[in-house]
PDB file of C-alpha atoms in Angstrom:
ATOM      1  CA  MET A 205     -20.081  -6.474   6.424  1.00 64.00           C
ATOM      2  CA  THR A 206     -20.518 -10.196   6.716  1.00 91.00           C
ATOM      3  CA  LEU A 207     -18.508 -13.355   6.365  1.00 94.00           C
ATOM      4  CA  LEU A 208     -20.120 -13.954   2.977  1.00 96.00           C
ATOM      5  CA  ALA A 209     -18.994 -10.505   1.814  1.00 96.00           C
ATOM      6  CA  LEU A 210     -15.444 -11.307   2.930  1.00 97.00           C
ATOM      7  CA  VAL A 211     -15.517 -14.554   0.958  1.00 97.00           C
ATOM      8  CA  GLY A 212     -16.811 -12.735  -2.133  1.00 97.00           C
ATOM      9  CA  ILE A 213     -14.228  -9.972  -1.866  1.00 97.00           C
ATOM     10  CA  GLY A 214     -11.466 -12.546  -1.508  1.00 96.00           C
ATOM     11  CA  PHE A 215     -12.661 -14.562  -4.491  1.00 97.00           C
ATOM     12  CA  VAL A 216     -13.474 -11.758  -6.920  1.00 95.00           C
ATOM     13  CA  GLY A 217     -10.715  -9.442  -5.710  1.00 94.00           C
ATOM     14  CA  THR A 218      -8.190 -11.981  -6.930  1.00 92.00           C
ATOM     15  CA  VAL A 219      -8.783 -10.959 -10.547  1.00 89.00           C
ATOM     16  CA  LEU A 220     -10.415  -7.537 -10.227  1.00 90.00           C
ATOM     17  CA  TRP A 221      -7.723  -5.193  -8.924  1.00 85.00           C
ATOM     18  CA  PHE A 222     -10.173  -2.469  -7.874  1.00 90.00           C
ATOM     19  CA  ILE A 223     -11.693  -4.846  -5.284  1.00 94.00           C
ATOM     20  CA  ASN A 224      -8.773  -4.637  -2.891  1.00 93.00           C
ATOM     21  CA  THR A 225      -8.468  -7.681  -0.634  1.00 95.00           C
ATOM     22  CA  GLU A 226      -5.493  -6.205   1.199  1.00 93.00           C
ATOM     23  CA  ALA A 227      -7.427  -3.108   2.235  1.00 92.00           C
ATOM     24  CA  THR A 228     -10.347  -5.360   3.154  1.00 94.00           C
ATOM     25  CA  ALA A 229      -8.118  -7.294   5.581  1.00 95.00           C
ATOM     26  CA  VAL A 230      -7.207  -4.038   7.307  1.00 93.00           C
ATOM     27  CA  VAL A 231     -10.782  -2.712   7.420  1.00 92.00           C
ATOM     28  CA  TYR A 232     -12.234  -5.935   8.787  1.00 95.00           C
ATOM     29  CA  HIS A 233      -9.704  -5.918  11.634  1.00 93.00           C
ATOM     30  CA  VAL A 234      -9.428  -2.204  12.423  1.00 89.00           C
ATOM     31  CA  GLU A 235     -12.968  -1.009  11.768  1.00 90.00           C
ATOM     32  CA  LEU A 236     -15.010  -4.136  12.426  1.00 93.00           C
ATOM     33  CA  GLY A 237     -12.832  -5.741  15.091  1.00 93.00           C
ATOM     34  CA  TRP A 238     -12.616  -9.146  13.429  1.00 95.00           C
ATOM     35  CA  ASN A 239      -9.871 -11.573  14.460  1.00 96.00           C
ATOM     36  CA  PRO A 240      -6.853 -11.387  12.070  1.00 96.00           C
ATOM     37  CA  VAL A 241      -6.579 -15.191  11.994  1.00 97.00           C
ATOM     38  CA  LEU A 242     -10.198 -15.467  10.821  1.00 97.00           C
ATOM     39  CA  ILE A 243      -9.713 -12.712   8.245  1.00 97.00           C
ATOM     40  CA  ALA A 244      -6.514 -14.255   6.881  1.00 98.00           C
ATOM     41  CA  THR A 245      -8.065 -17.723   6.773  1.00 98.00           C
ATOM     42  CA  VAL A 246     -11.188 -16.611   4.903  1.00 98.00           C
ATOM     43  CA  LEU A 247      -9.331 -14.391   2.423  1.00 98.00           C
ATOM     44  CA  SER A 248      -6.597 -16.929   1.702  1.00 98.00           C
ATOM     45  CA  LEU A 249      -9.136 -19.735   1.189  1.00 98.00           C
ATOM     46  CA  SER A 250     -11.277 -17.490  -1.026  1.00 98.00           C
ATOM     47  CA  GLN A 251      -8.345 -16.422  -3.152  1.00 97.00           C
ATOM     48  CA  ASN A 252      -7.189 -20.007  -3.462  1.00 97.00           C
ATOM     49  CA  GLY A 253     -10.668 -20.877  -4.695  1.00 96.00           C
ATOM     50  CA  MET A 254     -10.112 -18.464  -7.576  1.00 94.00           C
ATOM     51  CA  TYR A 255      -6.595 -19.822  -8.074  1.00 94.00           C
ATOM     52  CA  VAL A 256      -8.026 -23.328  -8.570  1.00 93.00           C
ATOM     53  CA  PHE A 257     -10.346 -21.895 -11.206  1.00 89.00           C
ATOM     54  CA  LEU A 258      -7.438 -20.061 -12.878  1.00 87.00           C
ATOM     55  CA  TYR A 259      -5.214 -23.115 -12.728  1.00 90.00           C
ATOM     56  CA  HIS A 260      -7.753 -25.236 -14.593  1.00 87.00           C
ATOM     57  CA  GLY A 261      -9.249 -22.590 -16.844  1.00 79.00           C
ATOM     58  CA  GLY A 262      -6.288 -20.255 -17.098  1.00 71.00           C
ATOM     59  CA  GLY A 263      -5.470 -21.045 -20.706  1.00 66.00           C
ATOM     60  CA  ARG A 264      -8.976 -20.283 -21.910  1.00 73.00           C
ATOM     61  CA  MET A 265      -9.238 -17.149 -19.771  1.00 73.00           C
ATOM     62  CA  VAL A 266      -5.907 -15.814 -21.005  1.00 71.00           C
ATOM     63  CA  GLU A 267      -7.110 -16.235 -24.594  1.00 75.00           C
ATOM     64  CA  ARG A 268     -10.498 -14.658 -23.900  1.00 80.00           C
ATOM     65  CA  TRP A 269      -9.533 -11.782 -21.561  1.00 79.00           C
ATOM     66  CA  ARG A 270      -6.844  -9.709 -23.241  1.00 82.00           C
ATOM     67  CA  TRP A 271      -5.947  -7.748 -20.104  1.00 82.00           C
ATOM     68  CA  LEU A 272      -5.289 -10.987 -18.224  1.00 75.00           C
ATOM     69  CA  GLY A 273      -3.344 -12.427 -21.137  1.00 77.00           C
ATOM     70  CA  LYS A 274      -1.123  -9.342 -21.264  1.00 82.00           C
ATOM     71  CA  ARG A 275      -0.484  -9.473 -17.532  1.00 77.00           C
ATOM     72  CA  VAL A 276       0.404 -13.169 -17.593  1.00 73.00           C
ATOM     73  CA  GLU A 277       2.604 -12.771 -20.650  1.00 78.00           C
ATOM     74  CA  ARG A 278       4.464  -9.816 -19.108  1.00 81.00           C
ATOM     75  CA  ALA A 279       5.155 -11.889 -16.008  1.00 76.00           C
ATOM     76  CA  ARG A 280       6.231 -14.897 -18.082  1.00 73.00           C
ATOM     77  CA  VAL A 281       8.679 -12.843 -20.155  1.00 81.00           C
ATOM     78  CA  ARG A 282       9.992 -10.745 -17.282  1.00 81.00           C
ATOM     79  CA  TYR A 283      10.535 -13.630 -14.874  1.00 76.00           C
ATOM     80  CA  ALA A 284      11.131 -16.545 -17.294  1.00 76.00           C
ATOM     81  CA  ARG A 285      14.710 -17.355 -16.286  1.00 77.00           C
ATOM     82  CA  MET A 286      13.928 -17.229 -12.577  1.00 74.00           C
ATOM     83  CA  LEU A 287      10.729 -19.253 -13.013  1.00 74.00           C
ATOM     84  CA  GLU A 288      12.456 -22.068 -14.849  1.00 73.00           C
ATOM     85  CA  LYS A 289      14.940 -22.495 -12.011  1.00 79.00           C
ATOM     86  CA  ALA A 290      12.854 -21.777  -8.927  1.00 88.00           C
ATOM     87  CA  TYR A 291       9.140 -21.925  -9.737  1.00 88.00           C
ATOM     88  CA  LEU A 292       7.887 -23.223  -6.396  1.00 92.00           C
ATOM     89  CA  PRO A 293       9.906 -20.857  -4.155  1.00 92.00           C
ATOM     90  CA  SER A 294       8.971 -18.004  -6.495  1.00 90.00           C
ATOM     91  CA  THR A 295       5.303 -18.929  -6.144  1.00 93.00           C
ATOM     92  CA  PHE A 296       5.570 -18.828  -2.356  1.00 96.00           C
ATOM     93  CA  VAL A 297       7.287 -15.425  -2.447  1.00 95.00           C
ATOM     94  CA  ALA A 298       4.661 -14.186  -4.910  1.00 95.00           C
ATOM     95  CA  ALA A 299       1.879 -15.321  -2.580  1.00 97.00           C
ATOM     96  CA  ILE A 300       3.354 -13.263   0.256  1.00 97.00           C
ATOM     97  CA  PHE A 301       4.691 -10.165  -1.519  1.00 96.00           C
ATOM     98  CA  GLY A 302       2.819 -10.083  -4.829  1.00 91.00           C
ATOM     99  CA  LEU A 303       5.908 -10.116  -7.067  1.00 87.00           C
ATOM    100  CA  PRO A 304       5.849 -11.770  -9.479  1.00 82.00           C
ATOM    101  CA  PRO A 305       2.037 -11.577  -9.533  1.00 87.00           C
ATOM    102  CA  VAL A 306       0.674 -14.747  -7.920  1.00 92.00           C
ATOM    103  CA  LEU A 307      -2.238 -14.596 -10.369  1.00 88.00           C
ATOM    104  CA  ALA A 308       0.226 -15.158 -13.209  1.00 84.00           C
ATOM    105  CA  MET A 309       2.144 -17.826 -11.293  1.00 87.00           C
ATOM    106  CA  VAL A 310      -0.981 -19.917 -10.797  1.00 91.00           C
ATOM    107  CA  THR A 311      -2.152 -19.422 -14.369  1.00 84.00           C
ATOM    108  CA  LEU A 312       1.258 -20.469 -15.737  1.00 81.00           C
ATOM    109  CA  ALA A 313       1.789 -23.404 -13.341  1.00 85.00           C
ATOM    110  CA  GLN A 314       0.516 -26.131 -15.674  1.00 79.00           C
ATOM    111  CA  GLY A 315       2.686 -24.781 -18.471  1.00 71.00           C
ATOM    112  CA  PHE A 316       5.730 -25.197 -16.248  1.00 75.00           C
ATOM    113  CA  GLY A 317       4.617 -28.737 -15.353  1.00 77.00           C
ATOM    114  CA  TYR A 318       3.456 -28.208 -11.784  1.00 86.00           C
ATOM    115  CA  ARG A 319       0.458 -29.915 -10.224  1.00 89.00           C
ATOM    116  CA  ARG A 320      -2.183 -28.534  -7.904  1.00 90.00           C
ATOM    117  CA  ARG A 321      -0.809 -30.306  -4.867  1.00 94.00           C
ATOM    118  CA  GLN A 322       2.532 -28.558  -5.399  1.00 94.00           C
ATOM    119  CA  ILE A 323       1.141 -25.059  -5.951  1.00 95.00           C
ATOM    120  CA  PHE A 324      -1.868 -24.601  -3.691  1.00 96.00           C
ATOM    121  CA  PRO A 325      -0.325 -25.340  -0.294  1.00 97.00           C
ATOM    122  CA  LEU A 326       2.241 -22.636  -1.096  1.00 97.00           C
ATOM    123  CA  THR A 327      -0.336 -20.087  -2.180  1.00 97.00           C
ATOM    124  CA  LEU A 328      -2.610 -20.872   0.766  1.00 97.00           C
ATOM    125  CA  VAL A 329       0.117 -20.432   3.389  1.00 98.00           C
ATOM    126  CA  GLY A 330       1.670 -17.451   1.588  1.00 98.00           C
ATOM    127  CA  ARG A 331      -1.639 -15.623   1.290  1.00 98.00           C
ATOM    128  CA  PHE A 332      -2.465 -16.373   4.922  1.00 98.00           C
ATOM    129  CA  ILE A 333       0.840 -14.766   5.963  1.00 98.00           C
ATOM    130  CA  ARG A 334       0.129 -11.771   3.722  1.00 97.00           C
ATOM    131  CA  PHE A 335      -3.389 -11.102   4.997  1.00 97.00           C
ATOM    132  CA  PHE A 336      -2.582 -11.777   8.642  1.00 97.00           C
ATOM    133  CA  THR A 337       0.388  -9.403   8.504  1.00 96.00           C
ATOM    134  CA  LEU A 338      -1.617  -6.712   6.736  1.00 94.00           C
ATOM    135  CA  ALA A 339      -4.431  -6.944   9.267  1.00 93.00           C
ATOM    136  CA  MET A 340      -1.977  -6.648  12.167  1.00 92.00           C
ATOM    137  CA  ILE A 341       0.212  -3.907  10.654  1.00 92.00           C
ATOM    138  CA  GLY A 342      -2.848  -2.181   9.253  1.00 85.00           C
ATOM    139  CA  GLU A 343      -4.020  -1.301  12.731  1.00 77.00           C
ATOM    140  CA  THR A 344      -0.735   0.467  13.491  1.00 86.00           C
ATOM    141  CA  LEU A 345      -0.744   2.266  10.136  1.00 81.00           C
ATOM    142  CA  PHE A 346      -4.374   3.230  10.555  1.00 77.00           C
ATOM    143  CA  LEU A 347      -3.718   4.747  13.990  1.00 81.00           C
ATOM    144  CA  TRP A 348      -0.622   6.543  12.696  1.00 85.00           C
ATOM    145  CA  TRP A 349      -2.592   7.947   9.750  1.00 80.00           C
ATOM    146  CA  GLN A 350      -5.331   9.211  12.057  1.00 82.00           C
ATOM    147  CA  SER A 351      -2.763  10.993  14.228  1.00 87.00           C
ATOM    148  CA  LEU A 352      -1.523  13.124  11.322  1.00 84.00           C
TER     149      LEU A 352
END
């Protein structure tokens, strides 16, 4: 696997759930021996590339792709009260833990009146933390799984 493959997985895996960027972070570190900082940097930058696309084209994509529209709407309804009060902290938490889905947070950001410069530093740092942690913990989990 190459750096270009990692970029592609990070970018496309943002919207296609079956291309798992989290598992990719673990595999690149455990199986291929890549540095977790490099992995986390590439995956977080790649995912943020897709987030920029979603931020600007999110409205059209939500209308065109029903599955995405349903996912965004579910997140909007489920987390509406929290999002109105704490959108930026919620976005940072979503970038690290995945709840609420960061995909929905980025797509809804303009509707809540947030600009790129407010959202993307949070998603970049949050995703870096997520992928770095997964790569590091993944090694321990992988070794534990092999010992069973």
